[in-house]
Amino acid sequence: MKCVLCDGTLKNQVTFRELLLGSEVKNHCCDKCHSQFQRINPLFENRCVYCQKLSQETICGDCQYWETNDMILEPHHVLYEYNEAMSEFMSHYKFQGNRALAKAFSYDIHEVFKELTYDIVVPIPLSKKRLSNRGFHQVEQLLEDACIPYVPILKKRKHTRKQSEKTKEERLKTIHPFYIEPSDYPTITQKRIVLVDDIYTTGSTILQAKRYLLSKHAKKVITFTLAR
């Protein structure tokens, strides 16, 4: 098996836990490449209690903004810091369309979800135009390769400019037109949902989607991203 990042041969290492449980979900990423990504650990770093942003304040400026806009804030689940290695990964994966790279973090993602209590997983949607241009849904691909079942019922009414092309102020003020078909309301009613995106920047996208799901009577919405 090859590393999806450097094409080097992966060591065939099987842990005792994998032998015991028969797990087949692995990171298709060698140790050298994997070490370039910075795992977020709020126990050893000064981070916002909600979004996990590096911050000397208990609640960062972005989350203070959301509090003033009546957003329900809870601790966000995230794996990695958006460092140089993650930026390069996203460039190749998300913007250049190398969907095979989704396998790089399959085991890491799978392990996070094993620790969460939930009923369904809902990915942040892409507009039809962006999906057509990209050729695949980057969040759904991450979930599929991590063997996480999901329900793609959240939709986006219109195509909007990429978040990566906006300033911080523009991101915070962007209104995201999410919706669910009325026939799908029972799917989320009184359900504990994990809402998934690839990157958390200001929280604009995932928090507005969370607010929408709660307005449609979801019992609880947990948020998760690969990076922030």
Short mmCIF file of N, CA and C in Angstrom, two decimals, residues 30-196:
data_model
loop_
_atom_site.label_atom_id
_atom_site.label_comp_id
_atom_site.label_asym_id
_atom_site.label_seq_id
_atom_site.Cartn_x
_atom_site.Cartn_y
_atom_site.Cartn_z
N CYS A 30 2.03 7.94 5.29
CA CYS A 30 3.20 7.45 6.02
C CYS A 30 3.48 8.32 7.25
N ASP A 31 4.28 7.80 8.17
CA ASP A 31 4.58 8.52 9.41
C ASP A 31 5.25 9.86 9.14
N LYS A 32 6.14 9.89 8.15
CA LYS A 32 6.85 11.14 7.85
C LYS A 32 5.89 12.21 7.38
N CYS A 33 4.99 11.87 6.46
CA CYS A 33 4.01 12.85 5.98
C CYS A 33 3.03 13.23 7.09
N HIS A 34 2.60 12.23 7.85
CA HIS A 34 1.61 12.47 8.91
C HIS A 34 2.15 13.42 9.96
N SER A 35 3.46 13.35 10.22
CA SER A 35 4.07 14.18 11.26
C SER A 35 4.08 15.67 10.90
N GLN A 36 3.82 16.00 9.63
CA GLN A 36 3.80 17.40 9.21
C GLN A 36 2.50 18.11 9.62
N PHE A 37 1.50 17.33 9.99
CA PHE A 37 0.22 17.90 10.37
C PHE A 37 0.15 18.05 11.88
N GLN A 38 -0.26 19.23 12.34
CA GLN A 38 -0.25 19.55 13.77
C GLN A 38 -1.59 19.18 14.41
N ARG A 39 -1.59 18.17 15.24
CA ARG A 39 -2.79 17.73 15.95
C ARG A 39 -3.15 18.77 17.01
N ILE A 40 -4.40 19.12 17.09
CA ILE A 40 -4.85 20.11 18.07
C ILE A 40 -5.08 19.42 19.41
N ASN A 41 -4.48 19.97 20.45
CA ASN A 41 -4.66 19.45 21.80
C ASN A 41 -4.93 20.60 22.75
N PRO A 42 -6.20 20.90 23.03
CA PRO A 42 -6.54 22.05 23.88
C PRO A 42 -6.06 21.93 25.32
N LEU A 43 -5.66 20.72 25.74
CA LEU A 43 -5.18 20.55 27.11
C LEU A 43 -3.79 21.16 27.30
N PHE A 44 -3.05 21.31 26.22
CA PHE A 44 -1.67 21.80 26.32
C PHE A 44 -1.45 23.12 25.58
N GLU A 45 -2.53 23.75 25.11
CA GLU A 45 -2.42 25.00 24.37
C GLU A 45 -3.51 25.96 24.82
N ASN A 46 -3.24 27.24 24.67
CA ASN A 46 -4.26 28.24 24.99
C ASN A 46 -5.19 28.38 23.79
N ARG A 47 -6.38 27.84 23.91
CA ARG A 47 -7.34 27.85 22.82
C ARG A 47 -8.72 28.28 23.30
N CYS A 48 -9.48 28.82 22.36
CA CYS A 48 -10.87 29.19 22.65
C CYS A 48 -11.63 27.94 23.09
N VAL A 49 -12.43 28.06 24.13
CA VAL A 49 -13.16 26.90 24.66
C VAL A 49 -14.22 26.39 23.68
N TYR A 50 -14.59 27.22 22.71
CA TYR A 50 -15.62 26.80 21.74
C TYR A 50 -15.01 26.30 20.43
N CYS A 51 -14.31 27.15 19.69
CA CYS A 51 -13.88 26.79 18.33
C CYS A 51 -12.47 26.22 18.26
N GLN A 52 -11.75 26.21 19.38
CA GLN A 52 -10.38 25.67 19.46
C GLN A 52 -9.34 26.52 18.73
N LYS A 53 -9.68 27.77 18.45
CA LYS A 53 -8.71 28.69 17.86
C LYS A 53 -7.65 29.05 18.90
N LEU A 54 -6.37 29.15 18.47
CA LEU A 54 -5.32 29.62 19.38
C LEU A 54 -5.70 31.01 19.87
N SER A 55 -5.79 31.18 21.19
CA SER A 55 -6.29 32.45 21.74
C SER A 55 -5.85 32.60 23.18
N GLN A 56 -5.44 33.80 23.55
CA GLN A 56 -5.12 34.09 24.94
C GLN A 56 -6.39 34.34 25.76
N GLU A 57 -7.50 34.53 25.05
CA GLU A 57 -8.78 34.72 25.71
C GLU A 57 -9.53 33.40 25.79
N THR A 58 -10.32 33.23 26.83
CA THR A 58 -11.10 32.00 26.97
C THR A 58 -12.07 31.83 25.82
N ILE A 59 -12.66 32.95 25.41
CA ILE A 59 -13.55 32.96 24.24
C ILE A 59 -12.96 33.92 23.23
N CYS A 60 -12.64 33.42 22.03
CA CYS A 60 -11.98 34.25 21.02
C CYS A 60 -12.92 35.31 20.45
N GLY A 61 -12.35 36.23 19.69
CA GLY A 61 -13.14 37.32 19.12
C GLY A 61 -14.25 36.84 18.20
N ASP A 62 -13.97 35.81 17.38
CA ASP A 62 -14.99 35.28 16.48
C ASP A 62 -16.18 34.74 17.26
N CYS A 63 -15.90 33.95 18.29
CA CYS A 63 -16.98 33.36 19.07
C CYS A 63 -17.74 34.41 19.89
N GLN A 64 -17.03 35.46 20.31
CA GLN A 64 -17.73 36.56 20.97
C GLN A 64 -18.71 37.22 19.99
N TYR A 65 -18.30 37.34 18.73
CA TYR A 65 -19.20 37.87 17.70
C TYR A 65 -20.44 37.01 17.57
N TRP A 66 -20.24 35.68 17.53
CA TRP A 66 -21.40 34.78 17.39
C TRP A 66 -22.30 34.83 18.61
N GLU A 67 -21.71 35.00 19.79
CA GLU A 67 -22.53 35.11 21.00
C GLU A 67 -23.45 36.33 20.94
N THR A 68 -22.93 37.44 20.42
CA THR A 68 -23.75 38.65 20.31
C THR A 68 -24.84 38.48 19.26
N ASN A 69 -24.70 37.47 18.38
CA ASN A 69 -25.71 37.19 17.36
C ASN A 69 -26.56 35.98 17.74
N ASP A 70 -26.61 35.71 19.05
CA ASP A 70 -27.50 34.67 19.60
C ASP A 70 -27.23 33.28 19.03
N MET A 71 -25.98 32.98 18.73
CA MET A 71 -25.61 31.65 18.26
C MET A 71 -25.37 30.75 19.47
N ILE A 72 -25.88 29.53 19.41
CA ILE A 72 -25.64 28.56 20.47
C ILE A 72 -24.26 27.95 20.26
N LEU A 73 -23.35 28.22 21.18
CA LEU A 73 -21.97 27.76 21.05
C LEU A 73 -21.67 26.61 22.00
N GLU A 74 -20.99 25.60 21.47
CA GLU A 74 -20.54 24.46 22.25
C GLU A 74 -19.16 24.07 21.73
N PRO A 75 -18.39 23.30 22.49
CA PRO A 75 -17.05 22.93 22.02
C PRO A 75 -17.08 22.23 20.66
N HIS A 76 -16.27 22.74 19.75
CA HIS A 76 -16.15 22.19 18.40
C HIS A 76 -15.14 21.05 18.39
N HIS A 77 -15.39 20.02 17.62
CA HIS A 77 -14.47 18.89 17.50
C HIS A 77 -13.64 19.06 16.23
N VAL A 78 -12.33 19.03 16.37
CA VAL A 78 -11.44 19.25 15.22
C VAL A 78 -10.16 18.45 15.43
N LEU A 79 -9.58 17.99 14.33
CA LEU A 79 -8.36 17.19 14.42
C LEU A 79 -7.09 18.01 14.30
N TYR A 80 -6.99 18.86 13.27
CA TYR A 80 -5.71 19.47 12.93
C TYR A 80 -5.75 20.99 12.79
N GLU A 81 -4.61 21.59 13.11
CA GLU A 81 -4.39 23.00 12.86
C GLU A 81 -4.22 23.20 11.35
N TYR A 82 -4.74 24.34 10.84
CA TYR A 82 -4.57 24.63 9.41
C TYR A 82 -3.19 25.25 9.21
N ASN A 83 -2.16 24.40 9.23
CA ASN A 83 -0.79 24.87 9.05
C ASN A 83 -0.39 24.77 7.58
N GLU A 84 0.89 24.96 7.29
CA GLU A 84 1.34 24.95 5.90
C GLU A 84 1.08 23.60 5.23
N ALA A 85 1.31 22.52 5.97
CA ALA A 85 1.09 21.18 5.41
C ALA A 85 -0.38 20.96 5.09
N MET A 86 -1.27 21.42 5.98
CA MET A 86 -2.70 21.25 5.73
C MET A 86 -3.16 22.13 4.58
N SER A 87 -2.58 23.32 4.46
CA SER A 87 -2.92 24.22 3.35
C SER A 87 -2.55 23.57 2.02
N GLU A 88 -1.37 22.95 1.97
CA GLU A 88 -0.93 22.28 0.74
C GLU A 88 -1.82 21.07 0.45
N PHE A 89 -2.17 20.34 1.51
CA PHE A 89 -3.07 19.19 1.35
C PHE A 89 -4.40 19.63 0.74
N MET A 90 -5.00 20.69 1.28
CA MET A 90 -6.28 21.16 0.79
C MET A 90 -6.18 21.68 -0.64
N SER A 91 -5.04 22.27 -0.98
CA SER A 91 -4.85 22.75 -2.35
C SER A 91 -4.94 21.61 -3.35
N HIS A 92 -4.28 20.50 -3.02
CA HIS A 92 -4.29 19.34 -3.92
C HIS A 92 -5.61 18.58 -3.85
N TYR A 93 -6.12 18.43 -2.65
CA TYR A 93 -7.35 17.63 -2.47
C TYR A 93 -8.60 18.36 -2.93
N LYS A 94 -8.80 19.53 -2.37
CA LYS A 94 -10.06 20.24 -2.56
C LYS A 94 -10.09 21.06 -3.85
N PHE A 95 -9.01 21.77 -4.13
CA PHE A 95 -9.03 22.71 -5.25
C PHE A 95 -8.47 22.13 -6.55
N GLN A 96 -7.58 21.13 -6.44
CA GLN A 96 -7.09 20.47 -7.65
C GLN A 96 -7.78 19.13 -7.91
N GLY A 97 -8.64 18.73 -6.99
CA GLY A 97 -9.50 17.58 -7.22
C GLY A 97 -8.87 16.22 -7.09
N ASN A 98 -7.83 16.07 -6.27
CA ASN A 98 -7.22 14.76 -6.05
C ASN A 98 -7.96 14.05 -4.92
N ARG A 99 -9.08 13.41 -5.27
CA ARG A 99 -9.95 12.84 -4.24
C ARG A 99 -9.34 11.66 -3.49
N ALA A 100 -8.31 11.03 -4.05
CA ALA A 100 -7.65 9.91 -3.38
C ALA A 100 -7.00 10.34 -2.07
N LEU A 101 -6.70 11.64 -1.94
CA LEU A 101 -6.06 12.14 -0.72
C LEU A 101 -6.97 12.06 0.50
N ALA A 102 -8.26 11.87 0.30
CA ALA A 102 -9.19 11.76 1.43
C ALA A 102 -8.81 10.61 2.35
N LYS A 103 -8.11 9.61 1.82
CA LYS A 103 -7.73 8.44 2.61
C LYS A 103 -6.61 8.75 3.60
N ALA A 104 -5.98 9.91 3.49
CA ALA A 104 -4.83 10.23 4.35
C ALA A 104 -5.19 10.22 5.83
N PHE A 105 -6.43 10.61 6.16
CA PHE A 105 -6.81 10.77 7.57
C PHE A 105 -7.99 9.87 7.98
N SER A 106 -8.23 8.81 7.22
CA SER A 106 -9.40 7.96 7.45
C SER A 106 -9.47 7.40 8.87
N TYR A 107 -8.35 6.88 9.35
CA TYR A 107 -8.33 6.30 10.70
C TYR A 107 -8.55 7.37 11.76
N ASP A 108 -7.91 8.52 11.60
CA ASP A 108 -8.06 9.61 12.57
C ASP A 108 -9.52 10.04 12.70
N ILE A 109 -10.18 10.20 11.56
CA ILE A 109 -11.59 10.61 11.56
C ILE A 109 -12.46 9.52 12.18
N HIS A 110 -12.21 8.30 11.79
CA HIS A 110 -12.99 7.16 12.30
C HIS A 110 -12.91 7.08 13.83
N GLU A 111 -11.72 7.31 14.37
CA GLU A 111 -11.53 7.23 15.82
C GLU A 111 -12.28 8.34 16.55
N VAL A 112 -12.33 9.54 15.97
CA VAL A 112 -13.08 10.64 16.60
C VAL A 112 -14.56 10.27 16.70
N PHE A 113 -15.12 9.74 15.63
CA PHE A 113 -16.54 9.43 15.61
C PHE A 113 -16.90 8.30 16.57
N LYS A 114 -15.95 7.42 16.84
CA LYS A 114 -16.22 6.34 17.81
C LYS A 114 -16.43 6.89 19.21
N GLU A 115 -15.91 8.09 19.47
CA GLU A 115 -16.02 8.70 20.80
C GLU A 115 -17.25 9.60 20.93
N LEU A 116 -17.96 9.85 19.83
CA LEU A 116 -19.12 10.74 19.86
C LEU A 116 -20.42 9.95 20.00
N THR A 117 -21.40 10.57 20.63
CA THR A 117 -22.73 9.97 20.76
C THR A 117 -23.68 10.73 19.84
N TYR A 118 -24.23 10.05 18.85
CA TYR A 118 -25.06 10.72 17.86
C TYR A 118 -25.99 9.74 17.18
N ASP A 119 -26.96 10.28 16.43
CA ASP A 119 -27.90 9.46 15.66
C ASP A 119 -27.58 9.46 14.18
N ILE A 120 -27.29 10.64 13.63
CA ILE A 120 -26.98 10.73 12.20
C ILE A 120 -25.85 11.73 11.97
N VAL A 121 -25.19 11.58 10.83
CA VAL A 121 -24.13 12.49 10.40
C VAL A 121 -24.61 13.23 9.16
N VAL A 122 -24.45 14.56 9.16
CA VAL A 122 -24.89 15.39 8.04
C VAL A 122 -23.71 16.23 7.55
N PRO A 123 -23.31 16.08 6.29
CA PRO A 123 -22.23 16.91 5.74
C PRO A 123 -22.74 18.28 5.31
N ILE A 124 -21.88 19.29 5.44
CA ILE A 124 -22.19 20.60 4.87
C ILE A 124 -22.29 20.45 3.35
N PRO A 125 -23.34 20.98 2.73
CA PRO A 125 -23.53 20.77 1.29
C PRO A 125 -22.69 21.69 0.41
N LEU A 126 -22.54 21.29 -0.84
CA LEU A 126 -21.98 22.13 -1.89
C LEU A 126 -23.12 22.59 -2.79
N SER A 127 -22.95 23.76 -3.42
CA SER A 127 -23.91 24.16 -4.44
C SER A 127 -23.75 23.23 -5.64
N LYS A 128 -24.79 23.14 -6.46
CA LYS A 128 -24.72 22.28 -7.65
C LYS A 128 -23.58 22.71 -8.57
N LYS A 129 -23.37 24.01 -8.68
CA LYS A 129 -22.32 24.52 -9.55
C LYS A 129 -20.94 24.10 -9.04
N ARG A 130 -20.72 24.26 -7.73
CA ARG A 130 -19.41 23.92 -7.18
C ARG A 130 -19.16 22.41 -7.24
N LEU A 131 -20.19 21.63 -7.01
CA LEU A 131 -20.06 20.18 -7.10
C LEU A 131 -19.71 19.77 -8.53
N SER A 132 -20.34 20.43 -9.49
CA SER A 132 -20.07 20.13 -10.89
C SER A 132 -18.63 20.51 -11.26
N ASN A 133 -18.18 21.65 -10.79
CA ASN A 133 -16.82 22.11 -11.10
C ASN A 133 -15.76 21.23 -10.44
N ARG A 134 -16.01 20.84 -9.19
CA ARG A 134 -15.03 20.06 -8.42
C ARG A 134 -15.04 18.59 -8.82
N GLY A 135 -16.21 18.09 -9.16
CA GLY A 135 -16.33 16.69 -9.58
C GLY A 135 -16.58 15.72 -8.45
N PHE A 136 -16.49 16.17 -7.21
CA PHE A 136 -16.80 15.33 -6.06
C PHE A 136 -17.05 16.23 -4.85
N HIS A 137 -17.69 15.65 -3.83
CA HIS A 137 -17.98 16.39 -2.60
C HIS A 137 -16.89 16.04 -1.59
N GLN A 138 -16.04 17.01 -1.26
CA GLN A 138 -14.86 16.72 -0.46
C GLN A 138 -15.17 16.24 0.95
N VAL A 139 -16.28 16.71 1.54
CA VAL A 139 -16.63 16.28 2.90
C VAL A 139 -17.20 14.86 2.86
N GLU A 140 -18.08 14.59 1.91
CA GLU A 140 -18.64 13.25 1.78
C GLU A 140 -17.54 12.22 1.51
N GLN A 141 -16.54 12.61 0.72
CA GLN A 141 -15.44 11.68 0.41
C GLN A 141 -14.64 11.35 1.67
N LEU A 142 -14.39 12.34 2.52
CA LEU A 142 -13.69 12.09 3.78
C LEU A 142 -14.46 11.10 4.64
N LEU A 143 -15.79 11.27 4.70
CA LEU A 143 -16.62 10.38 5.51
C LEU A 143 -16.67 8.98 4.93
N GLU A 144 -16.80 8.88 3.63
CA GLU A 144 -16.86 7.56 2.98
C GLU A 144 -15.58 6.77 3.22
N ASP A 145 -14.43 7.42 3.06
CA ASP A 145 -13.17 6.72 3.24
C ASP A 145 -12.91 6.38 4.71
N ALA A 146 -13.56 7.09 5.62
CA ALA A 146 -13.45 6.78 7.05
C ALA A 146 -14.53 5.80 7.50
N CYS A 147 -15.34 5.33 6.55
CA CYS A 147 -16.43 4.38 6.84
C CYS A 147 -17.43 4.95 7.83
N ILE A 148 -17.79 6.22 7.63
CA ILE A 148 -18.79 6.89 8.46
C ILE A 148 -20.06 7.08 7.63
N PRO A 149 -21.15 6.38 7.93
CA PRO A 149 -22.40 6.59 7.20
C PRO A 149 -22.92 8.01 7.42
N TYR A 150 -23.51 8.60 6.40
CA TYR A 150 -24.01 9.96 6.51
C TYR A 150 -25.31 10.10 5.73
N VAL A 151 -26.02 11.20 6.03
CA VAL A 151 -27.30 11.48 5.37
C VAL A 151 -27.19 12.85 4.70
N PRO A 152 -27.09 12.93 3.38
CA PRO A 152 -26.89 14.22 2.69
C PRO A 152 -28.19 14.98 2.44
N ILE A 153 -28.88 15.32 3.54
CA ILE A 153 -30.20 15.95 3.38
C ILE A 153 -30.13 17.48 3.43
N LEU A 154 -29.03 18.03 3.91
CA LEU A 154 -28.90 19.49 3.96
C LEU A 154 -28.52 20.00 2.57
N LYS A 155 -29.23 21.01 2.09
CA LYS A 155 -29.02 21.54 0.75
C LYS A 155 -28.67 23.03 0.81
N LYS A 156 -28.15 23.52 -0.30
CA LYS A 156 -27.81 24.94 -0.43
C LYS A 156 -28.60 25.52 -1.58
N ARG A 157 -29.32 26.62 -1.34
CA ARG A 157 -30.23 27.16 -2.34
C ARG A 157 -29.53 27.78 -3.53
N LYS A 158 -28.37 28.37 -3.31
CA LYS A 158 -27.71 29.06 -4.42
C LYS A 158 -26.21 28.99 -4.29
N HIS A 159 -25.53 29.23 -5.40
CA HIS A 159 -24.07 29.24 -5.44
C HIS A 159 -23.57 30.56 -4.87
N THR A 160 -22.59 30.50 -3.99
CA THR A 160 -21.99 31.71 -3.42
C THR A 160 -20.48 31.66 -3.64
N ARG A 161 -19.85 32.81 -3.49
CA ARG A 161 -18.40 32.89 -3.66
C ARG A 161 -17.69 32.01 -2.64
N LYS A 162 -16.55 31.45 -3.03
CA LYS A 162 -15.79 30.59 -2.12
C LYS A 162 -15.42 31.34 -0.85
N GLN A 163 -15.52 30.64 0.28
CA GLN A 163 -15.10 31.24 1.55
C GLN A 163 -13.63 31.65 1.51
N SER A 164 -12.80 30.87 0.81
CA SER A 164 -11.35 31.15 0.74
C SER A 164 -11.05 32.44 0.00
N GLU A 165 -12.03 32.95 -0.76
CA GLU A 165 -11.84 34.19 -1.52
C GLU A 165 -12.35 35.42 -0.77
N LYS A 166 -12.89 35.22 0.44
CA LYS A 166 -13.48 36.32 1.19
C LYS A 166 -12.56 36.77 2.32
N THR A 167 -12.73 38.03 2.72
CA THR A 167 -12.04 38.52 3.90
C THR A 167 -12.74 37.95 5.14
N LYS A 168 -12.09 38.08 6.28
CA LYS A 168 -12.69 37.60 7.53
C LYS A 168 -14.03 38.28 7.78
N GLU A 169 -14.09 39.58 7.57
CA GLU A 169 -15.33 40.33 7.80
C GLU A 169 -16.43 39.85 6.86
N GLU A 170 -16.08 39.56 5.62
CA GLU A 170 -17.07 39.06 4.67
C GLU A 170 -17.58 37.68 5.07
N ARG A 171 -16.69 36.84 5.56
CA ARG A 171 -17.09 35.50 5.99
C ARG A 171 -18.09 35.57 7.14
N LEU A 172 -17.78 36.42 8.11
CA LEU A 172 -18.65 36.54 9.28
C LEU A 172 -20.04 37.02 8.91
N LYS A 173 -20.12 37.87 7.90
CA LYS A 173 -21.41 38.47 7.53
C LYS A 173 -22.16 37.72 6.43
N THR A 174 -21.52 36.67 5.87
CA THR A 174 -22.17 35.92 4.80
C THR A 174 -23.40 35.17 5.33
N ILE A 175 -24.50 35.28 4.61
CA ILE A 175 -25.71 34.52 4.94
C ILE A 175 -25.74 33.26 4.07
N HIS A 176 -25.74 32.10 4.71
CA HIS A 176 -25.72 30.84 3.97
C HIS A 176 -27.15 30.30 3.82
N PRO A 177 -27.61 30.13 2.58
CA PRO A 177 -29.00 29.73 2.32
C PRO A 177 -29.22 28.22 2.40
N PHE A 178 -29.12 27.64 3.60
CA PHE A 178 -29.33 26.21 3.76
C PHE A 178 -30.82 25.89 3.83
N TYR A 179 -31.15 24.66 3.42
CA TYR A 179 -32.53 24.20 3.57
C TYR A 179 -32.59 22.67 3.55
N ILE A 180 -33.68 22.14 4.04
CA ILE A 180 -33.98 20.71 3.98
C ILE A 180 -35.38 20.57 3.39
N GLU A 181 -35.57 19.61 2.53
CA GLU A 181 -36.90 19.37 1.99
C GLU A 181 -37.85 18.98 3.13
N PRO A 182 -39.08 19.52 3.13
CA PRO A 182 -40.03 19.20 4.20
C PRO A 182 -40.21 17.70 4.42
N SER A 183 -40.10 16.91 3.36
CA SER A 183 -40.27 15.46 3.51
C SER A 183 -39.14 14.83 4.33
N ASP A 184 -38.03 15.59 4.48
CA ASP A 184 -36.89 15.08 5.26
C ASP A 184 -36.88 15.57 6.70
N TYR A 185 -37.82 16.41 7.09
CA TYR A 185 -37.86 16.91 8.47
C TYR A 185 -37.86 15.79 9.50
N PRO A 186 -38.66 14.71 9.30
CA PRO A 186 -38.66 13.65 10.32
C PRO A 186 -37.29 13.00 10.53
N THR A 187 -36.42 13.08 9.53
CA THR A 187 -35.09 12.48 9.64
C THR A 187 -34.25 13.15 10.72
N ILE A 188 -34.47 14.45 10.94
CA ILE A 188 -33.65 15.16 11.92
C ILE A 188 -34.41 15.51 13.21
N THR A 189 -35.73 15.38 13.21
CA THR A 189 -36.51 15.77 14.38
C THR A 189 -36.10 14.97 15.61
N GLN A 190 -35.69 15.70 16.65
CA GLN A 190 -35.26 15.12 17.93
C GLN A 190 -34.08 14.15 17.77
N LYS A 191 -33.25 14.40 16.76
CA LYS A 191 -32.07 13.58 16.53
C LYS A 191 -30.80 14.32 16.97
N ARG A 192 -29.83 13.56 17.42
CA ARG A 192 -28.50 14.10 17.74
C ARG A 192 -27.67 14.00 16.46
N ILE A 193 -27.24 15.15 15.96
CA ILE A 193 -26.59 15.23 14.65
C ILE A 193 -25.13 15.63 14.79
N VAL A 194 -24.27 14.99 14.01
CA VAL A 194 -22.90 15.48 13.85
C VAL A 194 -22.86 16.18 12.50
N LEU A 195 -22.59 17.46 12.52
CA LEU A 195 -22.51 18.28 11.31
C LEU A 195 -21.04 18.41 10.92
N VAL A 196 -20.71 18.06 9.68
CA VAL A 196 -19.31 17.91 9.28
C VAL A 196 -18.94 18.84 8.12
#
